Coordinates of C-alpha atoms and ligand atoms in Angstrom, one line a residue:
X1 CA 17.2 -35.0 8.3
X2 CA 15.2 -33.9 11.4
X3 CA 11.7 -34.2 11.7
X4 CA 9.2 -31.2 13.0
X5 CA 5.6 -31.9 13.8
X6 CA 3.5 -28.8 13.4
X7 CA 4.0 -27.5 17.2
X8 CA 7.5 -26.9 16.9
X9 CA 9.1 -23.8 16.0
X10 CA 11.0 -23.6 13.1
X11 CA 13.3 -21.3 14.0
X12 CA 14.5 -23.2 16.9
X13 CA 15.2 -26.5 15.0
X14 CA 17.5 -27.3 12.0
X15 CA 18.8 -24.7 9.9
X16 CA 16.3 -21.9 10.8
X17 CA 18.0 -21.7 14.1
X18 CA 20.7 -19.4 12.6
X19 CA 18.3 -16.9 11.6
X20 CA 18.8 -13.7 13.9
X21 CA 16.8 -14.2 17.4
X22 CA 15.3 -11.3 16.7
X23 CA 14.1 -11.9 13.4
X24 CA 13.0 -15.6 14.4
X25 CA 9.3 -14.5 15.5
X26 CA 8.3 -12.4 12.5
X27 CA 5.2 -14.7 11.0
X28 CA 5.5 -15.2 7.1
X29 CA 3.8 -12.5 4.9
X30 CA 1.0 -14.7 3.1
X31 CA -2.1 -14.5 0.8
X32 CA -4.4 -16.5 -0.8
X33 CA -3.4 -16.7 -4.2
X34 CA -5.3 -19.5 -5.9
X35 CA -7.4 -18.4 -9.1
X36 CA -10.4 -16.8 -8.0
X37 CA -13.2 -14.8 -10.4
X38 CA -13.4 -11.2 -9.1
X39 CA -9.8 -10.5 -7.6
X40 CA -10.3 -7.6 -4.8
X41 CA -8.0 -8.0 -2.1
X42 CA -5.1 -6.3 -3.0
X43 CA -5.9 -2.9 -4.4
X44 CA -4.4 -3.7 -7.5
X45 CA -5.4 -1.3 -10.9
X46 CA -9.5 -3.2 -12.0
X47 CA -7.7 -2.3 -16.1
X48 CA -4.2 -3.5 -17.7
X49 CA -3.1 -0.8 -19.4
X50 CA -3.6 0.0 -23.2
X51 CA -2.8 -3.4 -25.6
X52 CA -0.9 -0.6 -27.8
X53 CA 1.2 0.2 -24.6
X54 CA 1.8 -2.9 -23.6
X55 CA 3.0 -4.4 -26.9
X56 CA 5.1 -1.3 -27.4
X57 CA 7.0 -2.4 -24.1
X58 CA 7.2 -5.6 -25.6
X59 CA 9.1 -4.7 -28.7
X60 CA 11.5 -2.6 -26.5
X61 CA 12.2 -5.3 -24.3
X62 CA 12.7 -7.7 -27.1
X63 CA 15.5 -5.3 -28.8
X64 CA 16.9 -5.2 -25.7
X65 CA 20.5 -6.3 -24.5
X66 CA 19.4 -9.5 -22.4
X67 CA 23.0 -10.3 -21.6
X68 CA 23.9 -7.2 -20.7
X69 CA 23.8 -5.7 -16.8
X70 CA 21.2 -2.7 -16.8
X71 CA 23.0 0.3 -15.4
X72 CA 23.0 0.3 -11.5
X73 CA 20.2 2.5 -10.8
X74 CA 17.2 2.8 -13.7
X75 CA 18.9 5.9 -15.0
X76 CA 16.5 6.5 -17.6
X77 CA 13.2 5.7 -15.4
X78 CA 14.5 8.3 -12.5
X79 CA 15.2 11.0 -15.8
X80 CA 11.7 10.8 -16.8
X81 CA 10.3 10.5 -13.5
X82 CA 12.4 14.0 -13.2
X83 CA 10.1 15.7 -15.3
X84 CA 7.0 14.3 -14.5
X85 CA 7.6 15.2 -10.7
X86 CA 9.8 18.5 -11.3
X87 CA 12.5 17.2 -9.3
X88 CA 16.1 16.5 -9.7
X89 CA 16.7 13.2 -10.5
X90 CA 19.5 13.0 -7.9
X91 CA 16.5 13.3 -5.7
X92 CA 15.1 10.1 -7.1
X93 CA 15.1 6.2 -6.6
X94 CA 13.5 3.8 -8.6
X95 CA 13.5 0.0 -6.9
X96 CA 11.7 -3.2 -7.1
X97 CA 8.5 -2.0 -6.1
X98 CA 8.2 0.7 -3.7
X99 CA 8.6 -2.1 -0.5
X100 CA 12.0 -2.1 -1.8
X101 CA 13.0 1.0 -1.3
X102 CA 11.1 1.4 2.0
X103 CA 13.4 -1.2 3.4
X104 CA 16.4 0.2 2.1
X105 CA 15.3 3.7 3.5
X106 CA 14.5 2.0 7.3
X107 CA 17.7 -0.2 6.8
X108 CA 19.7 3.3 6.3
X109 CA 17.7 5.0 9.1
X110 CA 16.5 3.0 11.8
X111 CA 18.0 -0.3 13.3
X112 CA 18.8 -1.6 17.0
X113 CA 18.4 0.6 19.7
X114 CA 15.7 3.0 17.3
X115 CA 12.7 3.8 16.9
X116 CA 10.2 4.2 14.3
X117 CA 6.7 6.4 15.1
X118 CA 3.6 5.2 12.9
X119 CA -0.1 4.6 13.8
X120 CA -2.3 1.5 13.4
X121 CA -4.2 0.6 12.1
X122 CA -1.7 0.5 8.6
X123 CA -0.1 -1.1 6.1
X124 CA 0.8 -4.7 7.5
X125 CA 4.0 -4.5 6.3
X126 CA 5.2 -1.9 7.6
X127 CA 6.1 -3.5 11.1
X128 CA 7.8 -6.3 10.1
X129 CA 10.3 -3.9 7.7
X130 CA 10.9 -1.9 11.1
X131 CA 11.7 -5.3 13.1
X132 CA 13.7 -6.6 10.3
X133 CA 16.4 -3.8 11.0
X134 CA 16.2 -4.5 14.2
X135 CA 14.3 -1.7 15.5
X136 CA 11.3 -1.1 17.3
X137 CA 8.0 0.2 15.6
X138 CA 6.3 2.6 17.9
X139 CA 2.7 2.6 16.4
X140 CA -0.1 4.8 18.1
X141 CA -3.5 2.7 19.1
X142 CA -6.4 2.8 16.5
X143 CA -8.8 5.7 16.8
X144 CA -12.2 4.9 17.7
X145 CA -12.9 6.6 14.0
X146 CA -10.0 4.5 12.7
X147 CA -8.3 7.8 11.3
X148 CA -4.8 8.5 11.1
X149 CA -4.4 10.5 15.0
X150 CA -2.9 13.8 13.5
X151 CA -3.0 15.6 17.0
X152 CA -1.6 12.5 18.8
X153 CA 1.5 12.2 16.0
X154 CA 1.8 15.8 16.2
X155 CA 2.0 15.6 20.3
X156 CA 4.7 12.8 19.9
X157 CA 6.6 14.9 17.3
X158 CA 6.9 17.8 19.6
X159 CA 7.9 15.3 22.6
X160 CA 10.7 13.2 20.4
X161 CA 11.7 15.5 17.3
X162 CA 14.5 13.0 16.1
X163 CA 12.7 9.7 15.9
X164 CA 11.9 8.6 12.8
X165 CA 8.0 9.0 11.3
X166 CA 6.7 6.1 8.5
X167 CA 3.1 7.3 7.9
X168 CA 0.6 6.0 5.1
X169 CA -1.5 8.6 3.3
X170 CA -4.0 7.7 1.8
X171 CA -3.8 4.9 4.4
X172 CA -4.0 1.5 3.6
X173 CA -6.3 0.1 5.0
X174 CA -8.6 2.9 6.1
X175 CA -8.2 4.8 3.2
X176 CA -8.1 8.2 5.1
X177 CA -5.7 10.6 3.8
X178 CA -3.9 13.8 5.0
X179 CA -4.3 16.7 3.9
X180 CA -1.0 18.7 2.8
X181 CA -1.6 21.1 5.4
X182 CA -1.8 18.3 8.1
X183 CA 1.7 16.9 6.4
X184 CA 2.8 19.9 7.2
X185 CA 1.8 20.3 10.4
X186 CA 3.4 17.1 11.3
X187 CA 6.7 17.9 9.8
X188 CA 7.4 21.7 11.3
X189 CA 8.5 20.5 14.6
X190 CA 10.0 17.0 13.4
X191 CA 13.6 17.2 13.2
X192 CA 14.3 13.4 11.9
X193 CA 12.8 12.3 8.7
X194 CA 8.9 11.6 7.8
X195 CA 8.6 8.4 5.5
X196 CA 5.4 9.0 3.9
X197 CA 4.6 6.4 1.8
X198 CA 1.9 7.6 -0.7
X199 CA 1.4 4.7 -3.1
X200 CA -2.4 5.7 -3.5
X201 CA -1.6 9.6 -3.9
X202 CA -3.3 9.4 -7.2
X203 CA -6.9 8.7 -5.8
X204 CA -6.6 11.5 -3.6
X205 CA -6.8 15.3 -4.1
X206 CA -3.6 16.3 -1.6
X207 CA -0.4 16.7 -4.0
X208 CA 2.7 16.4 -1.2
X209 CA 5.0 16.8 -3.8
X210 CA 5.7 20.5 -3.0
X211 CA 6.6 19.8 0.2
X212 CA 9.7 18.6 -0.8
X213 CA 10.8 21.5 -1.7
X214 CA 10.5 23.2 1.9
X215 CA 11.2 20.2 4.0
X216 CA 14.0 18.5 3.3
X217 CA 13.6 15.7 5.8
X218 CA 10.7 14.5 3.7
X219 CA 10.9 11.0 1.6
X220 CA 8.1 10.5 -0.6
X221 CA 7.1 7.2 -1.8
X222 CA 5.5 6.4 -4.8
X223 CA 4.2 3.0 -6.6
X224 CA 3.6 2.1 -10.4
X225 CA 1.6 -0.8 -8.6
X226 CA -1.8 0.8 -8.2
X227 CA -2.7 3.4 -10.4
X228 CA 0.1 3.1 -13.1
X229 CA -1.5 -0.9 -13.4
X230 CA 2.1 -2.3 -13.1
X231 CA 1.4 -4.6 -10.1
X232 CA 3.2 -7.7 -12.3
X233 CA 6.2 -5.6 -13.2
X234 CA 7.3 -4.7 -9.7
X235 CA 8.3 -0.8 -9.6
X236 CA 8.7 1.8 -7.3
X237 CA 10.0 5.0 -6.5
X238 CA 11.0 7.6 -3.9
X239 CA 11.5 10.8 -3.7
X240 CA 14.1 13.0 -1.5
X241 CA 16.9 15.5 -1.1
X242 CA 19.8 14.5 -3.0
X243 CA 22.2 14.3 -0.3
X244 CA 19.8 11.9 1.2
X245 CA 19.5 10.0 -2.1
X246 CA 23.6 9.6 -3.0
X247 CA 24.0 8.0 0.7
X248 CA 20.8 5.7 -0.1
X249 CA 22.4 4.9 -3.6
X250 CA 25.5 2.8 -1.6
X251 CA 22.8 1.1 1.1
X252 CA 20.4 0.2 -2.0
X253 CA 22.3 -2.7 -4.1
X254 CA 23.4 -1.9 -7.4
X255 CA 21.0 -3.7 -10.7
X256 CA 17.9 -3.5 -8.8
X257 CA 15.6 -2.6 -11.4
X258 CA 15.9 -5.0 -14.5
X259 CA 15.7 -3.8 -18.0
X260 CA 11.7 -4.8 -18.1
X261 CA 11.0 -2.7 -15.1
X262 CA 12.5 0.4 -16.6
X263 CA 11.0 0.2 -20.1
X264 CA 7.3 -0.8 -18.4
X265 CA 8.2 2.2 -16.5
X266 CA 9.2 4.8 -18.8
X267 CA 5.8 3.0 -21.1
X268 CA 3.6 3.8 -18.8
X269 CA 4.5 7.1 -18.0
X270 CA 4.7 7.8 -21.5
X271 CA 0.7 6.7 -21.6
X272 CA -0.1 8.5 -18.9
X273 CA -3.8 10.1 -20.2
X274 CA -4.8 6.5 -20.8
X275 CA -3.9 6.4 -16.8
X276 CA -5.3 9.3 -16.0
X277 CA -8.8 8.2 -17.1
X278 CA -8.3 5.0 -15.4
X279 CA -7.8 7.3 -12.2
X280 CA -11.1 9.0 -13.0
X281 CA -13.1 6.2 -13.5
X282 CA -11.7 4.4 -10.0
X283 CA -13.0 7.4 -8.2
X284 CA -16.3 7.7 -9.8
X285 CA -16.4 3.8 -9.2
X286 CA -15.0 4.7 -5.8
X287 CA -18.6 6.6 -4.9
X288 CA -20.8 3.1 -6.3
X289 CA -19.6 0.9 -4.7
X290 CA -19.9 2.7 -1.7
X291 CA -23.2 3.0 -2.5
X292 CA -24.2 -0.4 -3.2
X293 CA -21.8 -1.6 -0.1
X294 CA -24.2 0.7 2.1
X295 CA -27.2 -0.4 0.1
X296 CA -26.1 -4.1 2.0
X297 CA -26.2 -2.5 5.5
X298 CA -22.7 -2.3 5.4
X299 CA -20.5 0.6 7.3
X300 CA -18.1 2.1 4.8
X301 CA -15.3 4.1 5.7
X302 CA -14.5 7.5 3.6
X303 CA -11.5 6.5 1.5
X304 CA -9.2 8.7 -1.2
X305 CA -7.5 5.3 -2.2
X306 CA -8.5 2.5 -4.7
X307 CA -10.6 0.3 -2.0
X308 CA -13.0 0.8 0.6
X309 CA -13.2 -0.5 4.0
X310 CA -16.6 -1.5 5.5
X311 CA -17.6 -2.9 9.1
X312 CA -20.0 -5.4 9.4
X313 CA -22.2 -5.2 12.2
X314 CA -21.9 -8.2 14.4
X315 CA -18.2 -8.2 14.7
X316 CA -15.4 -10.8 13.4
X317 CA -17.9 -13.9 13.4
X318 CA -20.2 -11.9 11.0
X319 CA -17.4 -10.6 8.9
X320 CA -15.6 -13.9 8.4
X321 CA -18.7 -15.4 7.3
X322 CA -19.5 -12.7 4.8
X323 CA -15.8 -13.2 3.8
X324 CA -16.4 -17.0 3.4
X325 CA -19.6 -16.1 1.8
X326 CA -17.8 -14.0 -0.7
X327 CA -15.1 -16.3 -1.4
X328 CA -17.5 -19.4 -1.6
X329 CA -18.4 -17.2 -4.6
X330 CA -14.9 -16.4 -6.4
X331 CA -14.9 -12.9 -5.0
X332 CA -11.7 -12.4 -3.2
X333 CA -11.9 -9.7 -0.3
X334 CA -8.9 -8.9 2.1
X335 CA -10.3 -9.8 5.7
X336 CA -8.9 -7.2 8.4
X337 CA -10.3 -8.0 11.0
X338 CA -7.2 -8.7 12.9
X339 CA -5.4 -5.5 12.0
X340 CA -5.7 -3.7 15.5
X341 CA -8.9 -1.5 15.7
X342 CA -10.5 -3.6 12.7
X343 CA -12.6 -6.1 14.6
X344 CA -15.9 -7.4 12.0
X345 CA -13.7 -5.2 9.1
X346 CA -13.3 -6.5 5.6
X347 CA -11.3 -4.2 2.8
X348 CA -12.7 -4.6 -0.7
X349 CA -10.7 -3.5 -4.0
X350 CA -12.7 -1.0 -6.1
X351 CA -13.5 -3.3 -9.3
X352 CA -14.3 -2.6 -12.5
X353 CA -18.3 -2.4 -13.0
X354 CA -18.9 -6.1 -13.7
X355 CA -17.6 -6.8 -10.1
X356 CA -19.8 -3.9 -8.3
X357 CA -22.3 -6.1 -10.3
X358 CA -21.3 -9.2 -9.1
X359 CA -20.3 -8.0 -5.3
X360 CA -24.0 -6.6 -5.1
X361 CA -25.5 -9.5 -6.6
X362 CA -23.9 -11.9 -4.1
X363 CA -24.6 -9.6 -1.4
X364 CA -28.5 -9.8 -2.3
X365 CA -28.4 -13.7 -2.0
X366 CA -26.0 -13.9 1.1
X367 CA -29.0 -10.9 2.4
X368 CA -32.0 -12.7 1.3
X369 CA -30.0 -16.3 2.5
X370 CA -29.6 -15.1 5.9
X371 CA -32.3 -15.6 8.7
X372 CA -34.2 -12.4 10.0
X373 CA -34.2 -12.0 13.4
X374 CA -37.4 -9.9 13.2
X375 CA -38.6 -13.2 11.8
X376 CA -37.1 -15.9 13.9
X377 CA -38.9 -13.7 17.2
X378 CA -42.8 -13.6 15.3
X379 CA -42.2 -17.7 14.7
Ligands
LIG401 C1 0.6 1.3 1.5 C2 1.3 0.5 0.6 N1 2.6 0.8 0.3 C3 3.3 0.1 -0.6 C4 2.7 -1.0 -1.2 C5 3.5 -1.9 -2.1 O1 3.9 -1.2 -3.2 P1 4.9 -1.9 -4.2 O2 4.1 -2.8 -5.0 O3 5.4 -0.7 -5.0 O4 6.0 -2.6 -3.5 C6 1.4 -1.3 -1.0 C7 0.8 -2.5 -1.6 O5 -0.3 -3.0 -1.3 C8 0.7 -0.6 -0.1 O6 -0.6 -0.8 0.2

């Protein structure tokens, strides 16, 4: 067995050297995940859904043919999501979560010698997907404003047509969103396909569904992970033109969406006003806590999505203390501040009420804890 002290790179020694050079500098995706009180780091729904629902899944699950393959592709989930969307379900995927199908989509569309156009700063994993088929993400700089840089995408559109666009809307983690007419504007001159990967779409006001119907090099992306409280259950779903979708059906592997998946699925779906006033109570939450956030002297970033970004002033040292503050208190906040343009940027989950309690509680004791500067210059 060989021995590595913590210097050495992995991939160069032992087994890990046969991993693709390419491949071999990608750092691991990680997270804290140790039990913590007030969970807001990763924008997951603050409610489960109904008891009712959820032990209604159950039962189907028990009666369910355990032994038995699923069929290859969800059949039933990309029926139902047919009708919700109005949309053929040849025109639909449903995959293990919607990361899934995002890297089946960029394994079917980009790879070596390609590129992909995005913006930072964005979803983190969004890079490594692009690198993992081997080609290279070509991501616009950060605004000063930190939104998504619709006249720059635009201007890159008009210069290369055929390159690939994977956009974020609402964007994780700003939480800026496009409007449909914006979409639009980025897809008239693009002649390659726009990714655009709306997992928080229900937060928002834009609808980009009708796009689909006059731009067929649109793939919309959808997640039962935020809104639809399935986080656990892993499910996801795109939407497309159904040529697209029957050549994505042979890259995708068959089975990739188990029978629990489906029927949590097709459950929640089914309970979808119970969702729909989860939605509503998110946003008014949404407006709160940016309230109490600014309350703190915190900068918070407008935001369609289920979270809020904020900026503390005094850069990264001030806003990985007020992260360690935080956690030192069992509220878990995502840190940012090395996404590129996010320097002194935390991103907080919007929690239910008893966490906007807790969040501005700790707050006031991390405030009144801190030293004054008017203070420290009277003494
Ligand atoms: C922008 C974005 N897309 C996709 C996902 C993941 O979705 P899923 O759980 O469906 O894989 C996330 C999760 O945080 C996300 O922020």
């Amino acid at each position: 067995m060989t021995t590595s002290s913590p210097t050495d790179s992995p991939a160069r020694t032992g087994a890990a050297r046969w991993v693709r050079p390419e491949l071999q500098g990608i750092p691991p995706y990680t997270l804290d995940l140790t039990p913590c009180r007030f969970k807001l780091d990763q924008n997951e729904c603050a409610w489960e859904l109904p008891r009712p629902v959820r032990l209604r899944v159950a039962e189907g699950l028990v009666d369910a043919a355990w032994g038995r393959y699923p069929d290859f592709h969800g059949d039933a989930l990309r029926e139902a999501l047919a009708r919700r969307w109005n949309w053929p379900a040849e025109g639909i995927l449903v995959g293990n979560g919607s990361n899934e199908l995002l890297g089946v989509v960029l394994d079917a569309l980009a790879g070596p010698g390609r590129s992909v156009l995005g913006a930072d700063p964005t979803f983190g994993l969004y890079r490594r997907m692009i690198q993992r088929t081997g080609a290279t993400p070509n991501f616009l700089p950060p605004r000063p404003d930190l939104r998504i840089p619709r006249q720059e995408l635009r201007r890159e559109i008009l210069e290369s047509p055929e390159r690939p666009v994977l956009l974020c809307s609402p964007n994780n983690p700003t939480g800026d969103a496009l409007a449909v007419e914006e979409v639009e504007a980025l897809l008239e001159p693009l002649q390659g396909p726009l990714l655009l990967d709306a997992a928080y779409q229900e937060f928002g006001e834009a609808d980009y569904r009708p796009l689909l119907d006059r731009f067929p090099n649109l793939v919309l992306f959808g997640t039962f992970s935020k809104a639809w409280g399935l986080g656990g259950i892993r499910l996801g779903y795109l939407l497309a033109q159904p040529d697209l979708v029957a050549a994505l059906l042979a890259v995708k592997l068959p089975y990739n969406v188990g029978h629990a998946a489906v029927l949590a699925g097709l459950g929640a779906l089914e309970a979808q006003s119970a969702v729909q006033r989860r939605i509503a109570a998110t946003v008014a939450l949404r407006l709160r806590w940016s309230q109490m956030l600014q309350r703190h002297g915190l900068e918070v970033f407008p935001s369609r999505a289920n979270f809020l970004l904020v900026r503390v002033a005094g850069g990264t040292p001030a806003s990985t203390r007020l992260f360690e503050e935080l956690e030192a208190r069992s509220i878990r906040v995502r840190n940012v501040a090395h996404y590129p343009g996010l320097a002194g940027c935390l991103r907080i989950s919007i929690g239910s009420s008893l966490a906007l309690r807790a969040v501005d509680r700790a707050l006031g004791a991390i405030d009144s804890g801190r030293p004054r500067p008017e203070r420290r210059e009277v003494s």
